[in-house]
Amino acid sequence: MASSRVGQWRSSARVVSTCLLAALLTCTLRCSECVKLSNIILILTDDQDVEMGGMTPMKKTKELIGDAGVTFSNAFTATPLCCPSRSSILTGKYPHNHLVRNNSISGNCSSTAWQKEAEPFAFPVYLNKMRYQTFYGGKYLNQYGSKDAGGVGHVPPGWDQWHALVGNSKYYNYTLSVNGKEENHGDNYEKDYLTDLVLNRSLHFLEERSPNHPFFMMLCPPSPHSPWTAAPQYQQSFSDVKAPRDGSFNMPGKDKHWLLRQPANPMPNSSIEYLDNAYRRRWQTLLSVDDMVEQLIKKLDSIKELNNTYIFYTSDHGYHTGQFSLPIDKRQLYEFDIRIPLLVRGPGIKPKQALQSPVLNIDLSMTILDIAGVNLSTVNMDGQSFLPQMAPSLRNGTERPFFLVEYTGEGNSSEDPSCPKLGPGLAECFPDCVCEDAFNNTYACVRTLKDANLQYCEFADNESFVEVYNLTSDPHQLENIVKKVDPALLQIMNQRLIKLESCTGDSCRNVK
């Protein structure tokens, strides 16, 4: 009897061992099911600057994300315009590689070519393959949902839940594509205010998700983009606030590209009143985004997912209000337009960090894929993960020494009726007939912070205009020093720029 029981025990042990081995092999082959991957949230605002005080209204955001993690003081966009910038975030590529030049269909914004050649390789597709549950809410690309872009029935690959705004930012009276179905909204605050709607639908997604798989959410409220419509409870906030008057405010662009030399200086009172009103209203709209962050974090905490979730907060580009006498807009090469806020919290990130490492919006996709466990060597992107800078214990990595900022100008083929004296080729001529863009407002810049805080820019125009700034001695870029710089340095910067303008993938990360 004893030998029989021993035989039975040995037989059972062999079965258990075989099962354990099989389970181990299965787990090795399907590691994404064995290791609990972190959740990821990307909050992307529209036109939020950092240089002009754009983060001042975000008290909850700075406390709940920045103080709980890292704030990057040198975060930049690859291009200071909505559609090409958002395309860079989605693809991890510079504009010269994703080929979105401006906010128009002809400029490749959400075009059928973009949908065919870029969207299938955007980072959400990789996340979906890693069994992430994905949610999109808010503004996508400026031409999304238009007839020439496939209408509301087009849902980009990689998204399980799709609640995307048709067209450019609005707060009321807009249309959404809800998983490919048209949904029209009016002007009822409780039901339609877009920032709150994005929040509420994201909370519903969190309630309905499967707890067995990680999730990724991309939340894109319209704030603080025009028409700057604040929620009712915030329409009297910041009543005494005006745009800051320091730095390059109301200064002439005397040694700059011709577009910066055309505004009247000093600005007329009507322009100043207009930009002050815009500045104040932009801040008012951001208070709802600040509430969004707070509610989202409360929800994550209540479902016990906060400590396993990376939360990124950033903008597509900066903004200006009166700098170099340009009343309001973006599109320029200067710090106020190309610097963006970037705050991140999540597992392995120590709180209250302020990092100087230069990062770009093309790095967001690679960082998110790095967190998700994707083999980055298999991904064809120009950016690089900044997870090593945020959480050195998780990854090894290096900082980039140089990076590219590029922009393709946009202008109207006919004269602006309100500005006939300026002729064709210009755009965004408001208020007071101050034009913020033109066909030949086309430039490329190489920026470095490592050895020297320099910016070198070349324009594609008849003048072949060049602007050079030493931002250590001249942080507001008041003086173009191209005629004072050692020609040898100009040649070095020119060669770096040439390499960056033609780079792709690894070559974008290894320019010397």
XYZ file of C-alpha atoms in Angstrom:
512
model
C 0.000 0.000 0.000
C 2.800 2.399 0.909
C 4.620 1.841 -2.400
C 1.307 2.344 -4.224
C 0.737 5.716 -2.466
C 4.329 6.754 -3.299
C 3.751 5.834 -6.933
C 0.546 7.848 -6.986
C 2.335 10.830 -5.379
C 5.161 10.655 -7.947
C 2.659 10.428 -10.784
C 0.750 13.446 -9.435
C 4.004 15.365 -9.008
C 4.940 14.684 -12.631
C 1.535 15.985 -13.761
C 1.926 19.128 -11.641
C 5.472 19.678 -12.923
C 4.312 19.259 -16.516
C 1.493 21.751 -15.946
C 3.832 24.250 -14.325
C 6.303 23.912 -17.205
C 3.534 24.354 -19.749
C 2.247 27.403 -17.884
C 5.776 28.851 -17.710
C 6.306 28.354 -21.437
C 2.922 29.893 -22.209
C 3.723 32.849 -19.952
C 7.100 33.324 -21.626
C 5.517 33.322 -25.063
C 2.670 35.581 -23.987
C 4.452 37.847 -21.523
C 1.961 40.667 -21.945
C -0.587 38.477 -20.148
C 1.799 37.618 -17.278
C 3.186 41.029 -16.412
C 0.641 43.726 -15.636
C 1.423 46.557 -18.021
C 0.929 50.145 -16.897
C -2.005 52.221 -18.043
C -1.253 55.443 -19.942
C -3.144 58.730 -20.342
C -2.110 61.578 -22.650
C -3.842 64.927 -22.121
C -3.177 67.250 -25.063
C -4.388 70.855 -24.950
C -4.652 73.156 -27.967
C -2.418 76.267 -28.229
C -1.291 76.281 -24.576
C 1.935 78.223 -24.120
C 4.377 77.929 -21.262
C 6.491 81.060 -21.861
C 3.639 83.570 -21.486
C 2.238 82.132 -18.253
C -0.044 79.577 -19.850
C 0.311 77.149 -16.940
C -0.627 79.727 -14.295
C -4.327 78.691 -14.150
C -3.374 75.010 -13.813
C -2.944 74.840 -10.040
C -4.472 71.368 -9.654
C -2.592 70.017 -12.663
C 0.752 71.268 -11.373
C 0.071 69.731 -7.966
C -1.455 66.430 -9.080
C 0.867 65.698 -12.018
C 3.922 67.970 -11.783
C 4.476 67.741 -8.025
C 3.677 64.012 -8.121
C 6.197 63.440 -10.893
C 8.355 65.433 -13.289
C 8.127 68.828 -14.964
C 10.253 69.278 -18.087
C 11.564 72.811 -18.465
C 12.881 72.251 -22.005
C 10.023 70.648 -23.919
C 9.498 71.713 -27.533
C 7.224 71.111 -30.481
C 8.739 70.059 -33.814
C 6.499 72.619 -35.531
C 4.307 75.403 -34.072
C 0.997 74.614 -35.771
C -1.859 72.302 -34.807
C -2.204 69.681 -37.550
C 1.486 69.050 -38.321
C 2.285 69.044 -34.600
C -0.464 66.539 -33.752
C 0.657 64.438 -36.694
C 4.165 64.421 -35.186
C 2.769 63.272 -31.835
C 0.837 60.417 -33.439
C 3.613 59.219 -35.750
C 6.736 60.114 -33.765
C 8.091 61.791 -36.899
C 9.313 65.194 -37.973
C 7.038 66.988 -40.471
C 9.462 66.346 -43.348
C 8.793 62.632 -42.823
C 5.050 62.550 -42.114
C 4.530 65.240 -44.806
C 1.766 67.201 -43.063
C 2.680 70.799 -43.849
C -0.208 72.867 -42.507
C -3.867 72.777 -41.429
C -5.364 72.294 -44.906
C -6.294 69.184 -46.875
C -3.879 70.299 -49.603
C -1.256 70.553 -46.869
C -1.956 66.844 -46.097
C -3.908 67.442 -42.885
C -6.029 64.316 -42.363
C -5.944 63.702 -46.130
C -6.597 60.328 -47.724
C -2.834 60.029 -48.278
C -2.229 60.593 -44.541
C -4.867 58.009 -43.689
C -3.277 55.455 -45.996
C 0.416 56.088 -45.353
C 0.682 57.399 -41.772
C -2.285 56.352 -39.631
C -1.593 52.579 -39.897
C 1.809 53.213 -38.274
C 0.725 55.648 -35.551
C 1.505 54.626 -31.982
C -2.084 53.630 -30.983
C -1.883 50.775 -33.524
C 1.091 49.337 -31.620
C -0.744 49.730 -28.304
C -3.772 47.929 -29.684
C -1.543 45.024 -30.710
C -0.282 44.910 -27.101
C -3.925 44.427 -26.081
C -4.330 47.917 -24.679
C -7.912 49.156 -24.527
C -7.839 52.526 -26.288
C -10.018 55.641 -26.030
C -9.860 58.919 -27.957
C -11.830 62.039 -27.020
C -11.767 65.584 -28.426
C -9.924 67.329 -31.242
C -8.001 65.053 -33.613
C -6.713 66.811 -36.758
C -8.095 70.084 -38.122
C -9.616 68.582 -41.284
C -10.839 65.370 -39.667
C -14.417 64.459 -40.565
C -14.647 66.717 -43.615
C -15.993 65.287 -46.853
C -12.558 65.346 -48.511
C -11.117 63.481 -45.516
C -13.581 60.597 -45.653
C -16.282 62.092 -43.434
C -17.212 61.039 -39.917
C -17.273 57.364 -40.924
C -13.484 57.223 -40.978
C -12.123 55.911 -37.672
C -8.328 55.664 -37.586
C -6.912 52.210 -36.760
C -5.905 51.443 -33.201
C -8.885 52.983 -31.397
C -11.517 50.921 -29.551
C -13.552 53.951 -28.491
C -13.569 56.981 -30.789
C -15.201 60.301 -29.818
C -13.466 62.764 -32.142
C -14.331 66.356 -32.972
C -15.075 67.122 -36.614
C -12.848 69.996 -37.682
C -11.100 72.576 -35.527
C -11.598 73.389 -31.860
C -15.030 74.466 -30.657
C -16.742 74.457 -27.279
C -20.390 74.358 -28.420
C -22.327 73.661 -31.634
C -20.022 71.003 -32.993
C -20.187 67.523 -34.511
C -18.488 64.404 -33.190
C -17.658 61.129 -34.842
C -18.669 58.557 -32.241
C -17.200 55.286 -33.439
C -17.907 56.406 -37.010
C -21.436 57.731 -36.392
C -22.325 61.411 -36.613
C -23.365 63.044 -33.328
C -24.440 66.705 -33.295
C -24.206 68.987 -30.277
C -25.740 72.347 -29.392
C -25.059 74.990 -26.765
C -26.374 73.446 -23.560
C -23.590 73.630 -20.992
C -24.578 70.481 -19.099
C -24.724 68.317 -22.212
C -22.467 69.947 -24.782
C -19.486 71.823 -23.323
C -16.724 69.900 -25.066
C -14.086 69.861 -22.321
C -16.589 68.406 -19.856
C -17.977 65.976 -22.425
C -14.496 64.570 -23.072
C -14.010 64.126 -19.326
C -17.393 62.462 -18.770
C -16.945 59.996 -21.599
C -13.453 59.122 -20.424
C -14.836 58.395 -16.945
C -17.490 56.168 -18.506
C -14.786 54.345 -20.448
C -12.909 53.687 -17.196
C -16.054 52.261 -15.620
C -16.800 49.967 -18.566
C -13.275 48.784 -19.378
C -12.054 45.249 -18.760
C -9.783 45.039 -15.684
C -7.841 42.235 -17.384
C -6.028 44.507 -19.840
C -4.304 47.898 -19.584
C -5.818 51.022 -21.103
C -4.636 54.055 -23.019
C -6.642 57.287 -23.222
C -5.867 60.354 -25.317
C -7.907 63.364 -24.164
C -7.809 66.469 -26.356
C -9.929 69.347 -25.009
C -10.290 72.504 -27.149
C -8.783 74.842 -24.533
C -7.252 77.346 -24.793
C -7.840 77.629 -28.567
C -10.156 80.301 -29.972
C -13.054 81.058 -29.733
C -12.043 80.987 -26.038
C -15.491 80.111 -24.659
C -15.223 79.539 -20.922
C -17.630 77.469 -18.852
C -20.323 79.674 -17.237
C -18.788 79.449 -13.764
C -15.447 80.760 -15.025
C -16.478 83.613 -17.303
C -15.652 86.269 -14.687
C -12.320 84.761 -13.623
C -9.049 86.676 -14.032
C -10.958 89.927 -14.649
C -7.872 92.048 -13.922
C -5.376 89.909 -15.842
C -3.535 91.307 -18.864
C -0.913 89.833 -21.160
C 2.613 90.204 -19.716
C 4.403 93.365 -20.828
C 7.992 92.171 -20.431
C 10.504 90.559 -22.779
C 9.654 91.072 -26.451
C 6.150 92.441 -25.865
C 5.413 95.335 -28.259
C 9.008 95.322 -29.473
C 9.914 95.874 -33.147
C 11.216 92.907 -35.158
C 13.803 95.102 -36.829
C 16.465 92.460 -37.589
C 14.104 89.579 -38.285
C 12.412 87.932 -41.243
C 10.265 90.392 -43.228
C 7.003 89.056 -41.758
C 8.184 90.207 -38.319
C 9.106 93.612 -39.723
C 5.612 94.436 -41.058
C 3.524 94.994 -37.875
C 2.997 98.557 -36.722
C 5.171 99.408 -33.726
C 4.122 100.378 -31.181
C 0.902 98.407 -31.531
C -2.349 100.404 -31.712
C -4.548 100.347 -28.628
C -7.142 98.272 -30.488
C -4.612 95.434 -30.941
C -3.585 95.592 -27.293
C -7.200 95.493 -26.097
C -7.872 92.540 -28.394
C -4.880 90.505 -27.214
C -5.534 91.277 -23.540
C -9.073 90.008 -23.922
C -7.823 86.875 -25.682
C -5.193 86.284 -23.002
C -7.747 86.488 -20.188
C -10.306 84.300 -21.937
C -7.693 81.667 -22.748
C -6.943 81.341 -19.036
C -10.673 81.075 -18.268
C -11.090 78.093 -20.614
C -8.147 76.319 -18.986
C -9.888 76.178 -15.594
C -12.175 73.459 -16.971
C -9.130 71.480 -18.088
C -7.711 71.845 -14.589
C -10.971 70.398 -13.246
C -10.697 67.571 -15.791
C -7.301 66.559 -14.425
C -8.598 66.578 -10.857
C -11.670 64.472 -11.647
C -9.680 62.022 -13.709
C -7.176 61.435 -10.936
C -9.949 61.008 -8.369
C -11.508 58.379 -10.603
C -8.218 56.514 -11.084
C -7.725 56.518 -7.330
C -11.236 55.192 -6.680
C -10.762 52.266 -9.096
C -7.275 51.608 -7.652
C -5.441 52.295 -10.910
C -3.730 55.586 -10.054
C -0.441 54.029 -8.928
C -0.234 51.970 -12.122
C -0.980 54.797 -14.567
C 1.360 57.177 -16.393
C -0.285 60.552 -16.999
C 1.222 62.966 -19.553
C 0.079 66.585 -19.764
C 1.225 68.715 -22.704
C 0.156 70.977 -25.589
C 0.596 70.837 -29.360
C 2.574 74.127 -29.406
C 2.889 77.495 -27.705
C 1.315 80.871 -28.429
C 2.048 84.585 -28.431
C 0.127 87.692 -27.360
C 1.926 90.850 -28.458
C 5.479 89.549 -28.778
C 7.364 91.485 -31.481
C 4.088 93.397 -32.024
C 2.289 90.295 -33.334
C -1.116 90.412 -31.578
C -2.133 86.724 -31.348
C -1.156 83.465 -33.009
C 1.581 80.796 -33.200
C 3.614 79.686 -36.316
C 6.824 81.537 -35.454
C 10.253 80.124 -34.611
C 10.610 81.908 -31.265
C 10.516 80.390 -27.793
C 6.982 81.550 -27.018
C 5.627 79.498 -29.949
C 7.842 76.403 -29.854
C 8.129 75.716 -26.112
C 5.367 73.567 -24.613
C 4.357 72.438 -21.124
C 5.185 68.828 -20.286
C 4.347 67.204 -16.939
C 4.383 63.450 -16.287
C 3.618 61.214 -13.308
C 3.633 57.429 -13.086
C 5.296 54.267 -11.752
C 9.012 54.654 -11.116
C 8.954 58.469 -11.441
C 10.064 60.223 -8.296
C 7.943 63.230 -7.251
C 8.857 66.901 -7.561
C 11.480 66.491 -10.267
C 12.387 69.401 -12.549
C 14.347 68.091 -15.520
C 16.431 70.105 -17.964
C 16.696 67.345 -20.581
C 15.517 68.620 -23.981
C 12.500 66.646 -25.204
C 10.313 66.975 -28.302
C 6.721 66.125 -29.042
C 8.006 63.492 -31.519
C 9.351 61.718 -28.413
C 5.925 61.193 -26.854
C 5.024 58.198 -29.016
C 8.336 56.407 -28.410
C 8.068 57.039 -24.668
C 4.518 55.688 -24.557
C 5.543 52.588 -26.546
C 8.542 52.122 -24.248
C 6.203 52.103 -21.249
C 3.962 49.596 -23.045
C 6.843 47.182 -23.552
C 7.085 47.530 -27.326
C 10.490 46.687 -28.834
C 11.502 50.169 -30.006
C 13.984 48.789 -32.549
C 10.985 47.556 -34.544
C 9.370 51.002 -34.701
C 10.158 53.431 -37.516
C 10.037 56.780 -35.740
C 12.322 59.820 -35.470
C 11.799 60.433 -31.760
C 13.335 58.735 -28.769
C 11.990 57.611 -25.424
C 12.498 59.988 -22.510
C 11.504 57.328 -19.988
C 15.198 57.041 -18.968
C 15.255 60.724 -18.014
C 12.070 60.417 -15.926
C 12.823 57.051 -14.319
C 16.530 56.165 -14.632
C 16.038 52.960 -12.667
C 13.803 51.563 -15.436
C 15.893 52.251 -18.563
C 19.271 53.475 -19.740
C 19.282 56.266 -22.294
C 20.966 59.374 -23.642
C 19.892 62.951 -24.252
C 19.771 64.336 -27.783
C 22.351 67.079 -28.395
C 20.465 68.856 -31.211
C 16.975 68.924 -32.619
C 14.979 70.370 -35.475
C 12.065 72.820 -35.609
C 10.533 73.229 -39.066
C 7.526 75.004 -40.505
C 5.968 75.440 -43.959
C 4.269 78.807 -44.344
C 0.723 79.183 -45.599
C -0.785 82.092 -47.527
C -3.866 82.996 -49.529
C -3.587 83.077 -53.317
C -5.712 86.252 -53.478
C -5.620 89.507 -51.558
C -7.227 89.699 -48.129
C -10.178 92.113 -48.652
C -9.456 93.722 -45.287
C -5.775 94.237 -46.170
C -5.605 94.985 -49.914
C -2.385 96.971 -49.605
C -0.458 93.839 -48.628
C -1.252 91.831 -51.742
C -1.599 88.040 -52.070
C 0.477 85.356 -50.365
C -0.375 86.277 -46.775
C -2.688 84.787 -44.141
C -4.065 85.274 -40.627
C -4.210 89.073 -41.041
C -6.055 90.049 -37.875
C -6.545 92.150 -35.896
C -5.638 95.509 -37.465
C -4.273 93.955 -40.657
C -1.256 92.355 -38.977
C -0.418 89.202 -40.936
C 0.872 86.254 -38.945
C 1.708 83.919 -41.832
C 2.794 83.866 -45.484
C 3.910 81.428 -48.163
C 7.545 82.290 -47.538
C 7.240 82.105 -43.761
C 8.933 78.742 -44.318
C 11.891 77.939 -42.128
C 13.980 75.268 -40.475
C 15.940 75.688 -37.243
C 18.520 73.674 -35.393
C 18.353 74.129 -31.641
C 20.919 73.057 -29.087
C 21.049 73.325 -25.305
C 23.900 70.970 -24.458
C 27.109 72.894 -25.201
C 25.594 76.297 -25.931
C 22.052 77.629 -25.797
C 21.786 78.484 -29.491
C 19.196 78.621 -32.233
C 20.095 78.794 -35.936
C 17.311 79.249 -38.517
C 17.206 79.450 -42.306
C 14.252 80.727 -44.345
C 13.220 79.430 -47.759
C 12.624 82.822 -49.342
C 14.212 85.172 -51.861
C 16.475 86.622 -49.180
C 17.653 83.227 -47.872
C 17.241 84.982 -44.539
C 19.101 83.616 -41.500
C 18.378 84.234 -37.823
C 20.736 83.256 -34.999
C 20.158 83.685 -31.262
C 22.230 83.127 -28.145
C 19.512 82.404 -25.622
C 21.857 82.486 -22.648
C 22.643 86.174 -23.111
C 19.412 87.007 -24.955
C 16.555 84.796 -23.675
C 13.884 86.895 -25.409
C 15.600 86.692 -28.822
C 15.705 90.451 -29.213
C 18.922 90.501 -31.275
C 19.654 88.466 -34.384
C 23.432 87.940 -34.092
C 24.010 86.323 -37.499
C 26.440 89.096 -38.492
C 28.389 88.832 -35.234
C 28.880 85.075 -34.979
C 32.086 83.318 -35.988
C 31.535 82.106 -39.586
C 32.963 78.724 -38.587
C 30.134 78.267 -36.080
C 27.575 79.276 -38.713
C 28.978 76.614 -41.015
C 28.755 73.962 -38.292
C 25.144 74.873 -37.522
C 24.297 74.914 -41.229
C 25.704 71.392 -41.671
C 23.755 70.126 -38.665
C 20.597 71.671 -40.073
C 21.132 70.017 -43.457
C 21.509 66.628 -41.763
C 18.413 67.113 -39.624
C 16.257 68.273 -42.528
C 16.955 64.983 -44.346
C 17.094 62.668 -41.333
C 14.865 59.696 -40.724
C 14.700 57.258 -37.796
C 18.076 56.635 -36.160
C 19.796 59.404 -38.106
C 17.484 61.946 -36.414
C 18.731 60.796 -33.009
C 22.442 60.694 -33.859
C 23.264 64.020 -35.505
C 26.711 65.270 -34.444
